[in-house]
Amino acid sequence: MLKVEDIYELIKLIDQSSIDEFTYENEGTKVTMKKSDGLAVATPAVQAPAVQPAPQVQVETAAKTEASTQTNEPVENKNYDHEIVSPMVGTFYSASNPESPNFVNVGSQVSEDTVVCIVEAMKLFNEIEAEISGEIVEVLVENGELVEYGQPLFRVKTK
Amino acid sequence: MQSTRNKLIELLAENRDEYISGQELSDRLHISRSAIWKHMKQLEKDGYQIEGVSNKGYRILKFPAKISENTIRWGLQTKWLGKSIIHKESITSTQEIAHHVAKEGAQHGTVIIADEQTNSRGRMQRQWHSAASKGIWMSILLRPAMLPQNAPQLTLLSGTVLASVIARKFDVTPYIKWPNDIIINGKKVAGILTEMQAEQDQIQYVIIGMGINVNQDREDFPDEITTKATSLKIATGCEQELVDLIQDILLQFEKMYDNYLQAGFPYVKTIWESFGFKIGKPIVVRTMNKEWKTDFLGIAKDGALLVANDQDKPEKLYAGEIDWFKEEE
């Protein structure tokens, strides 16, 4: 699956090349880039293929990629610079069991391997690690809530 | 050490009824005859009965029924699963050990097995009763090259493995209660819990923990679960061999896993549904803020539970409490 970074990388490479038009298709994600009049302008168009209905998860993937491309625009007055997102559909748990304290709360300092929550789907428990160092400034979901693929769970201020 | 001992067992096992001389063993294993003798003593500790006759050599009289790294490995026909086995007599939980060795770089296919677990966990840390040597308490470490969002399919795969092995080996009819509890005569005989460490687009490792009740009698279960739990012994009426069952499970797991990687989830789905508990029957679904009675329609292409929603349209569920027995109460 293509990540936003990958798309940026592609744009850069195609930008520098003599290629006028480029299409990449894999697992229900399609990226088309086209230079306008040979000028160095490229537009990533992430879309689900129209011909064959892709499995739902993959459609969501494409949609999320698009969304995150847009939200990459700088937002003013935000007190966070990173979002920890869910890698899968499932139930969000803020603690390992109902009696235990939350893995993290607003104000918690996290590092790369700090477990911030568990997402469960079909009895698979995924311990989500922060993958970044910083401070949790916002918890976006409630314990027991169903989360989607790519849904932001925590906001982190890294500086 | 370990591999020498395995080769030794292999050599002895190949010869089965014939004696093999200490000199020949020493030549083929490139170790001294006194080292051979030390290994023999160790094997006897593991429960092997070895006969040593002067001028003839050694032969194995009996393979142990006891679980050990050696007994599981001997006769195990897998290609990659269980090439590394960690066996402990008593540990807190095989999951805990598995996490530990996974973080230290243990290889794909490592199997962790215990005679007894003192602090085993089920869903949401519910205690799982795992008595000494009465069942199979085992964790399988995998490092699959797949997207984390597809990993829950591995839990359904594990359920189909257990159900297929039980159906083939014993004269009982197992069902899989979504996603992967194994049910015989309406009672739980095995449970599976899977834990994963993953990044956004890459799985570090997956640990599949299995608990299978094998040789418990009714009185072995705590009172509060006697109405919900059963064992293969209770269901079949006789004591079952643990080592043999473990080997069958590992072999079937490897086959199904390899097929799944090649053919994808539809392959697993078909087998899963052939064992599906209550397909087409009413169940009660409870999510965080609602509860409703609906028909269990089967599983979706990605393994999610399919139920009819209030508009009679199929709806996918990935988590939530399901009351499978409401109708019977």
Short mmCIF file of N, CA, C and O in Angstrom, two decimals, chain A residues 1 3 27 56-57 61 84-91 93 95-98 115 120-129 131 142-146 149-150, chain B residues 99 103 123-125 147-149 151-153 155-156 178-181 188 191-201 206 288 302-304 316 318-320:
data_model
loop_
_atom_site.label_atom_id
_atom_site.label_comp_id
_atom_site.label_asym_id
_atom_site.label_seq_id
_atom_site.Cartn_x
_atom_site.Cartn_y
_atom_site.Cartn_z
N MET A 1 0.84 -1.19 0.00
CA MET A 1 0.00 0.00 0.00
C MET A 1 0.88 1.25 0.00
O MET A 1 1.89 1.31 0.67
N LYS A 3 2.00 4.92 0.91
CA LYS A 3 1.83 5.90 1.98
C LYS A 3 1.96 7.29 1.37
O LYS A 3 2.45 7.45 0.26
N GLU A 27 -3.83 -3.39 -5.39
CA GLU A 27 -4.77 -3.74 -4.32
C GLU A 27 -5.84 -2.66 -4.09
O GLU A 27 -6.10 -2.25 -2.97
N GLN A 56 -14.12 -3.63 1.13
CA GLN A 56 -14.40 -2.39 1.85
C GLN A 56 -13.18 -1.77 2.51
O GLN A 56 -12.97 -0.57 2.44
N VAL A 57 -12.40 -2.60 3.14
CA VAL A 57 -11.25 -2.09 3.86
C VAL A 57 -10.33 -1.28 2.94
O VAL A 57 -9.83 -0.25 3.29
N THR A 61 -9.12 2.49 2.88
CA THR A 61 -7.71 2.83 2.83
C THR A 61 -7.47 4.00 1.89
O THR A 61 -6.85 4.98 2.24
N ILE A 84 -1.70 9.62 16.56
CA ILE A 84 -1.53 8.16 16.55
C ILE A 84 -2.84 7.59 16.02
O ILE A 84 -3.91 7.87 16.56
N VAL A 85 -2.76 6.84 14.93
CA VAL A 85 -3.99 6.35 14.30
C VAL A 85 -4.11 4.84 14.47
O VAL A 85 -3.13 4.14 14.72
N SER A 86 -5.33 4.35 14.32
CA SER A 86 -5.56 2.91 14.49
C SER A 86 -5.14 2.15 13.23
O SER A 86 -5.54 2.51 12.13
N PRO A 87 -4.35 1.09 13.40
CA PRO A 87 -3.93 0.32 12.22
C PRO A 87 -5.00 -0.65 11.74
O PRO A 87 -4.81 -1.31 10.73
N MET A 88 -6.12 -0.74 12.48
CA MET A 88 -7.16 -1.66 12.03
C MET A 88 -8.52 -1.31 12.63
O MET A 88 -8.61 -0.51 13.55
N VAL A 89 -9.55 -1.93 12.07
CA VAL A 89 -10.90 -1.78 12.60
C VAL A 89 -10.99 -2.60 13.88
O VAL A 89 -10.46 -3.69 13.95
N GLY A 90 -11.64 -2.05 14.90
CA GLY A 90 -11.77 -2.85 16.11
C GLY A 90 -12.27 -2.04 17.29
O GLY A 90 -12.69 -0.89 17.13
N THR A 91 -12.21 -2.63 18.47
CA THR A 91 -12.64 -1.96 19.68
C THR A 91 -11.42 -1.37 20.38
O THR A 91 -10.41 -2.03 20.53
N TYR A 93 -9.42 -0.07 23.53
CA TYR A 93 -9.34 -0.22 24.98
C TYR A 93 -8.22 0.65 25.52
O TYR A 93 -7.08 0.56 25.06
N ALA A 95 -7.16 0.55 28.61
CA ALA A 95 -6.42 -0.16 29.66
C ALA A 95 -6.44 -1.64 29.34
O ALA A 95 -7.26 -2.10 28.56
N SER A 96 -5.52 -2.39 29.98
CA SER A 96 -5.44 -3.81 29.63
C SER A 96 -6.59 -4.60 30.23
O SER A 96 -6.92 -5.68 29.77
N ASN A 97 -7.21 -4.10 31.27
CA ASN A 97 -8.45 -4.69 31.78
C ASN A 97 -9.20 -3.64 32.58
O ASN A 97 -8.63 -2.62 32.94
N PRO A 98 -10.48 -3.90 32.85
CA PRO A 98 -11.29 -2.85 33.47
C PRO A 98 -10.76 -2.35 34.82
O PRO A 98 -11.04 -1.23 35.22
N VAL A 115 3.27 1.63 25.13
CA VAL A 115 1.96 1.14 24.70
C VAL A 115 0.92 2.18 25.10
O VAL A 115 0.85 2.61 26.26
N GLU A 120 -8.83 -4.18 19.61
CA GLU A 120 -9.17 -5.60 19.45
C GLU A 120 -10.12 -5.80 18.28
O GLU A 120 -11.10 -5.08 18.13
N ALA A 121 -9.80 -6.76 17.45
CA ALA A 121 -10.76 -7.19 16.43
C ALA A 121 -10.70 -8.71 16.37
O ALA A 121 -9.63 -9.29 16.29
N MET A 122 -11.82 -9.33 16.43
CA MET A 122 -11.93 -10.78 16.31
C MET A 122 -10.97 -11.50 17.24
O MET A 122 -10.28 -12.42 16.86
N LYS A 123 -10.91 -11.02 18.46
CA LYS A 123 -10.06 -11.61 19.50
C LYS A 123 -8.58 -11.52 19.18
O LYS A 123 -7.78 -12.32 19.69
N LEU A 124 -8.22 -10.60 18.34
CA LEU A 124 -6.81 -10.30 18.17
C LEU A 124 -6.57 -8.97 18.87
O LEU A 124 -7.26 -7.99 18.61
N PHE A 125 -5.64 -8.99 19.81
CA PHE A 125 -5.38 -7.80 20.60
C PHE A 125 -4.10 -7.14 20.10
O PHE A 125 -3.04 -7.75 20.14
N ASN A 126 -4.25 -5.95 19.63
CA ASN A 126 -3.12 -5.23 19.07
C ASN A 126 -2.70 -4.14 20.04
O ASN A 126 -3.43 -3.18 20.26
N GLU A 127 -1.54 -4.33 20.62
CA GLU A 127 -1.01 -3.29 21.50
C GLU A 127 -0.42 -2.20 20.63
O GLU A 127 0.54 -2.43 19.90
N ILE A 128 -1.00 -1.03 20.70
CA ILE A 128 -0.52 0.06 19.85
C ILE A 128 0.57 0.82 20.58
O ILE A 128 0.37 1.28 21.71
N GLU A 129 1.70 0.95 19.93
CA GLU A 129 2.79 1.73 20.51
C GLU A 129 2.78 3.13 19.93
O GLU A 129 2.30 3.35 18.81
N GLU A 131 5.15 5.03 18.84
CA GLU A 131 6.02 5.17 17.67
C GLU A 131 6.60 6.58 17.52
O GLU A 131 7.08 6.97 16.46
N GLU A 142 -13.17 6.98 23.23
CA GLU A 142 -13.49 6.48 24.57
C GLU A 142 -13.21 5.00 24.67
O GLU A 142 -13.30 4.28 23.68
N ASN A 143 -12.95 4.55 25.89
CA ASN A 143 -12.77 3.13 26.13
C ASN A 143 -13.99 2.35 25.63
O ASN A 143 -15.12 2.72 25.91
N GLY A 144 -13.76 1.29 24.87
CA GLY A 144 -14.87 0.48 24.38
C GLY A 144 -15.45 0.92 23.06
O GLY A 144 -16.30 0.25 22.49
N GLU A 145 -14.98 2.04 22.55
CA GLU A 145 -15.52 2.58 21.30
C GLU A 145 -14.99 1.81 20.09
O GLU A 145 -13.85 1.32 20.09
N LEU A 146 -15.83 1.69 19.07
CA LEU A 146 -15.38 1.04 17.84
C LEU A 146 -14.61 2.05 16.99
O LEU A 146 -15.07 3.16 16.76
N TYR A 149 -10.26 1.87 10.58
CA TYR A 149 -8.89 1.86 10.10
C TYR A 149 -8.43 3.29 9.84
O TYR A 149 -9.14 4.06 9.19
N GLY A 150 -7.29 3.67 10.36
CA GLY A 150 -6.76 5.00 10.12
C GLY A 150 -7.34 6.10 10.99
O GLY A 150 -6.95 7.26 10.86
N HIS B 99 5.95 -13.28 24.27
CA HIS B 99 6.26 -11.85 24.08
C HIS B 99 7.73 -11.59 24.37
O HIS B 99 8.41 -10.87 23.65
N LYS B 103 10.51 -10.40 21.55
CA LYS B 103 11.24 -9.13 21.64
C LYS B 103 12.73 -9.35 21.53
O LYS B 103 13.48 -8.45 21.17
N ARG B 123 -9.78 -13.46 27.22
CA ARG B 123 -10.16 -12.15 26.76
C ARG B 123 -10.31 -11.20 27.95
O ARG B 123 -10.81 -11.57 28.99
N MET B 124 -9.84 -9.99 27.77
CA MET B 124 -9.90 -8.96 28.81
C MET B 124 -9.39 -9.49 30.15
O MET B 124 -9.94 -9.24 31.20
N GLN B 125 -8.27 -10.24 30.06
CA GLN B 125 -7.60 -10.74 31.25
C GLN B 125 -8.45 -11.69 32.08
O GLN B 125 -8.20 -11.90 33.25
N LEU B 147 -0.38 -7.13 6.11
CA LEU B 147 -0.79 -5.88 6.72
C LEU B 147 -1.48 -6.14 8.06
O LEU B 147 -2.23 -7.10 8.19
N PRO B 148 -1.20 -5.29 9.06
CA PRO B 148 -1.80 -5.51 10.38
C PRO B 148 -3.33 -5.64 10.32
O PRO B 148 -3.90 -6.41 11.08
N GLN B 149 -3.97 -4.91 9.41
CA GLN B 149 -5.43 -4.97 9.40
C GLN B 149 -5.97 -6.34 8.97
O GLN B 149 -7.13 -6.64 9.19
N ALA B 151 -4.51 -9.17 10.02
CA ALA B 151 -4.08 -10.15 11.02
C ALA B 151 -5.23 -10.83 11.78
O ALA B 151 -5.09 -11.99 12.14
N PRO B 152 -6.35 -10.14 12.03
CA PRO B 152 -7.43 -10.85 12.74
C PRO B 152 -7.88 -12.13 12.03
O PRO B 152 -8.39 -13.05 12.66
N GLN B 153 -7.63 -12.20 10.73
CA GLN B 153 -7.98 -13.43 10.01
C GLN B 153 -7.22 -14.63 10.54
O GLN B 153 -7.69 -15.76 10.46
N THR B 155 -6.79 -15.36 13.55
CA THR B 155 -7.48 -15.94 14.69
C THR B 155 -8.56 -16.91 14.20
O THR B 155 -8.81 -17.93 14.81
N LEU B 156 -9.21 -16.57 13.08
CA LEU B 156 -10.20 -17.49 12.52
C LEU B 156 -9.51 -18.72 11.95
O LEU B 156 -10.00 -19.84 12.08
N TRP B 178 -17.86 -17.92 16.75
CA TRP B 178 -17.10 -16.77 16.25
C TRP B 178 -16.48 -15.96 17.37
O TRP B 178 -17.16 -15.73 18.34
N PRO B 179 -15.25 -15.53 17.25
CA PRO B 179 -14.40 -15.84 16.11
C PRO B 179 -13.71 -17.19 16.19
O PRO B 179 -13.48 -17.80 15.16
N ASN B 180 -13.40 -17.68 17.42
CA ASN B 180 -12.60 -18.90 17.42
C ASN B 180 -12.66 -19.77 18.66
O ASN B 180 -11.74 -20.53 18.91
N ASP B 181 -13.73 -19.71 19.43
CA ASP B 181 -13.86 -20.69 20.52
C ASP B 181 -14.30 -22.02 19.93
O ASP B 181 -15.12 -22.05 19.02
N LYS B 188 -17.45 -25.13 25.93
CA LYS B 188 -16.16 -24.72 25.37
C LYS B 188 -15.06 -25.74 25.69
O LYS B 188 -14.85 -26.11 26.83
N GLY B 191 -9.94 -22.43 23.63
CA GLY B 191 -10.03 -21.00 23.39
C GLY B 191 -8.72 -20.50 22.79
O GLY B 191 -7.67 -21.09 23.01
N ILE B 192 -8.83 -19.44 22.03
CA ILE B 192 -7.65 -18.90 21.37
C ILE B 192 -7.60 -17.40 21.62
O ILE B 192 -8.62 -16.72 21.52
N LEU B 193 -6.43 -16.91 21.96
CA LEU B 193 -6.26 -15.48 22.14
C LEU B 193 -5.02 -15.06 21.37
O LEU B 193 -3.98 -15.69 21.47
N THR B 194 -5.16 -14.04 20.57
CA THR B 194 -4.05 -13.63 19.73
C THR B 194 -3.61 -12.23 20.11
O THR B 194 -4.45 -11.35 20.30
N GLU B 195 -2.32 -12.04 20.19
CA GLU B 195 -1.80 -10.70 20.49
C GLU B 195 -0.81 -10.30 19.42
O GLU B 195 -0.11 -11.14 18.87
N MET B 196 -0.79 -9.02 19.14
CA MET B 196 0.05 -8.56 18.03
C MET B 196 0.84 -7.32 18.43
O MET B 196 0.35 -6.47 19.16
N GLN B 197 2.03 -7.25 17.91
CA GLN B 197 2.82 -6.01 17.99
C GLN B 197 3.00 -5.56 16.55
O GLN B 197 3.58 -6.31 15.76
N ALA B 198 2.49 -4.41 16.23
CA ALA B 198 2.57 -3.99 14.84
C ALA B 198 2.74 -2.50 14.72
O ALA B 198 2.37 -1.74 15.61
N GLU B 199 3.33 -2.10 13.60
CA GLU B 199 3.35 -0.70 13.25
C GLU B 199 2.21 -0.48 12.28
O GLU B 199 1.48 -1.41 11.96
N GLN B 200 2.07 0.74 11.77
CA GLN B 200 0.96 1.03 10.87
C GLN B 200 0.84 0.05 9.72
O GLN B 200 -0.22 -0.41 9.37
N ASP B 201 1.96 -0.26 9.10
CA ASP B 201 1.89 -1.04 7.87
C ASP B 201 2.72 -2.30 7.93
O ASP B 201 2.98 -2.93 6.92
N VAL B 206 3.11 -11.78 15.76
CA VAL B 206 1.78 -12.17 16.22
C VAL B 206 1.98 -13.40 17.10
O VAL B 206 2.78 -14.27 16.78
N MET B 288 -21.28 -1.32 22.52
CA MET B 288 -21.18 -0.41 23.65
C MET B 288 -22.52 0.23 24.03
O MET B 288 -22.84 0.35 25.19
N ASP B 302 -13.71 -10.77 4.99
CA ASP B 302 -12.53 -10.49 5.80
C ASP B 302 -12.60 -11.15 7.17
O ASP B 302 -11.77 -10.91 8.03
N GLY B 303 -13.62 -11.98 7.38
CA GLY B 303 -13.71 -12.70 8.64
C GLY B 303 -14.65 -12.08 9.66
O GLY B 303 -14.90 -12.68 10.70
N ALA B 304 -15.15 -10.87 9.38
CA ALA B 304 -16.05 -10.21 10.32
C ALA B 304 -17.35 -11.01 10.45
O ALA B 304 -17.74 -11.75 9.55
N LYS B 316 -21.46 -5.79 9.27
CA LYS B 316 -20.24 -6.46 9.72
C LYS B 316 -19.89 -6.05 11.14
O LYS B 316 -19.91 -4.87 11.47
N TYR B 318 -16.86 -6.47 14.14
CA TYR B 318 -15.49 -6.91 14.39
C TYR B 318 -15.26 -7.21 15.86
O TYR B 318 -14.34 -7.89 16.24
N ALA B 319 -16.10 -6.66 16.68
CA ALA B 319 -15.95 -6.86 18.11
C ALA B 319 -17.30 -6.66 18.76
O ALA B 319 -18.25 -6.19 18.13
N GLY B 320 -17.39 -6.98 20.01
CA GLY B 320 -18.65 -6.83 20.72
C GLY B 320 -18.99 -8.13 21.41
O GLY B 320 -18.48 -9.19 21.06
#
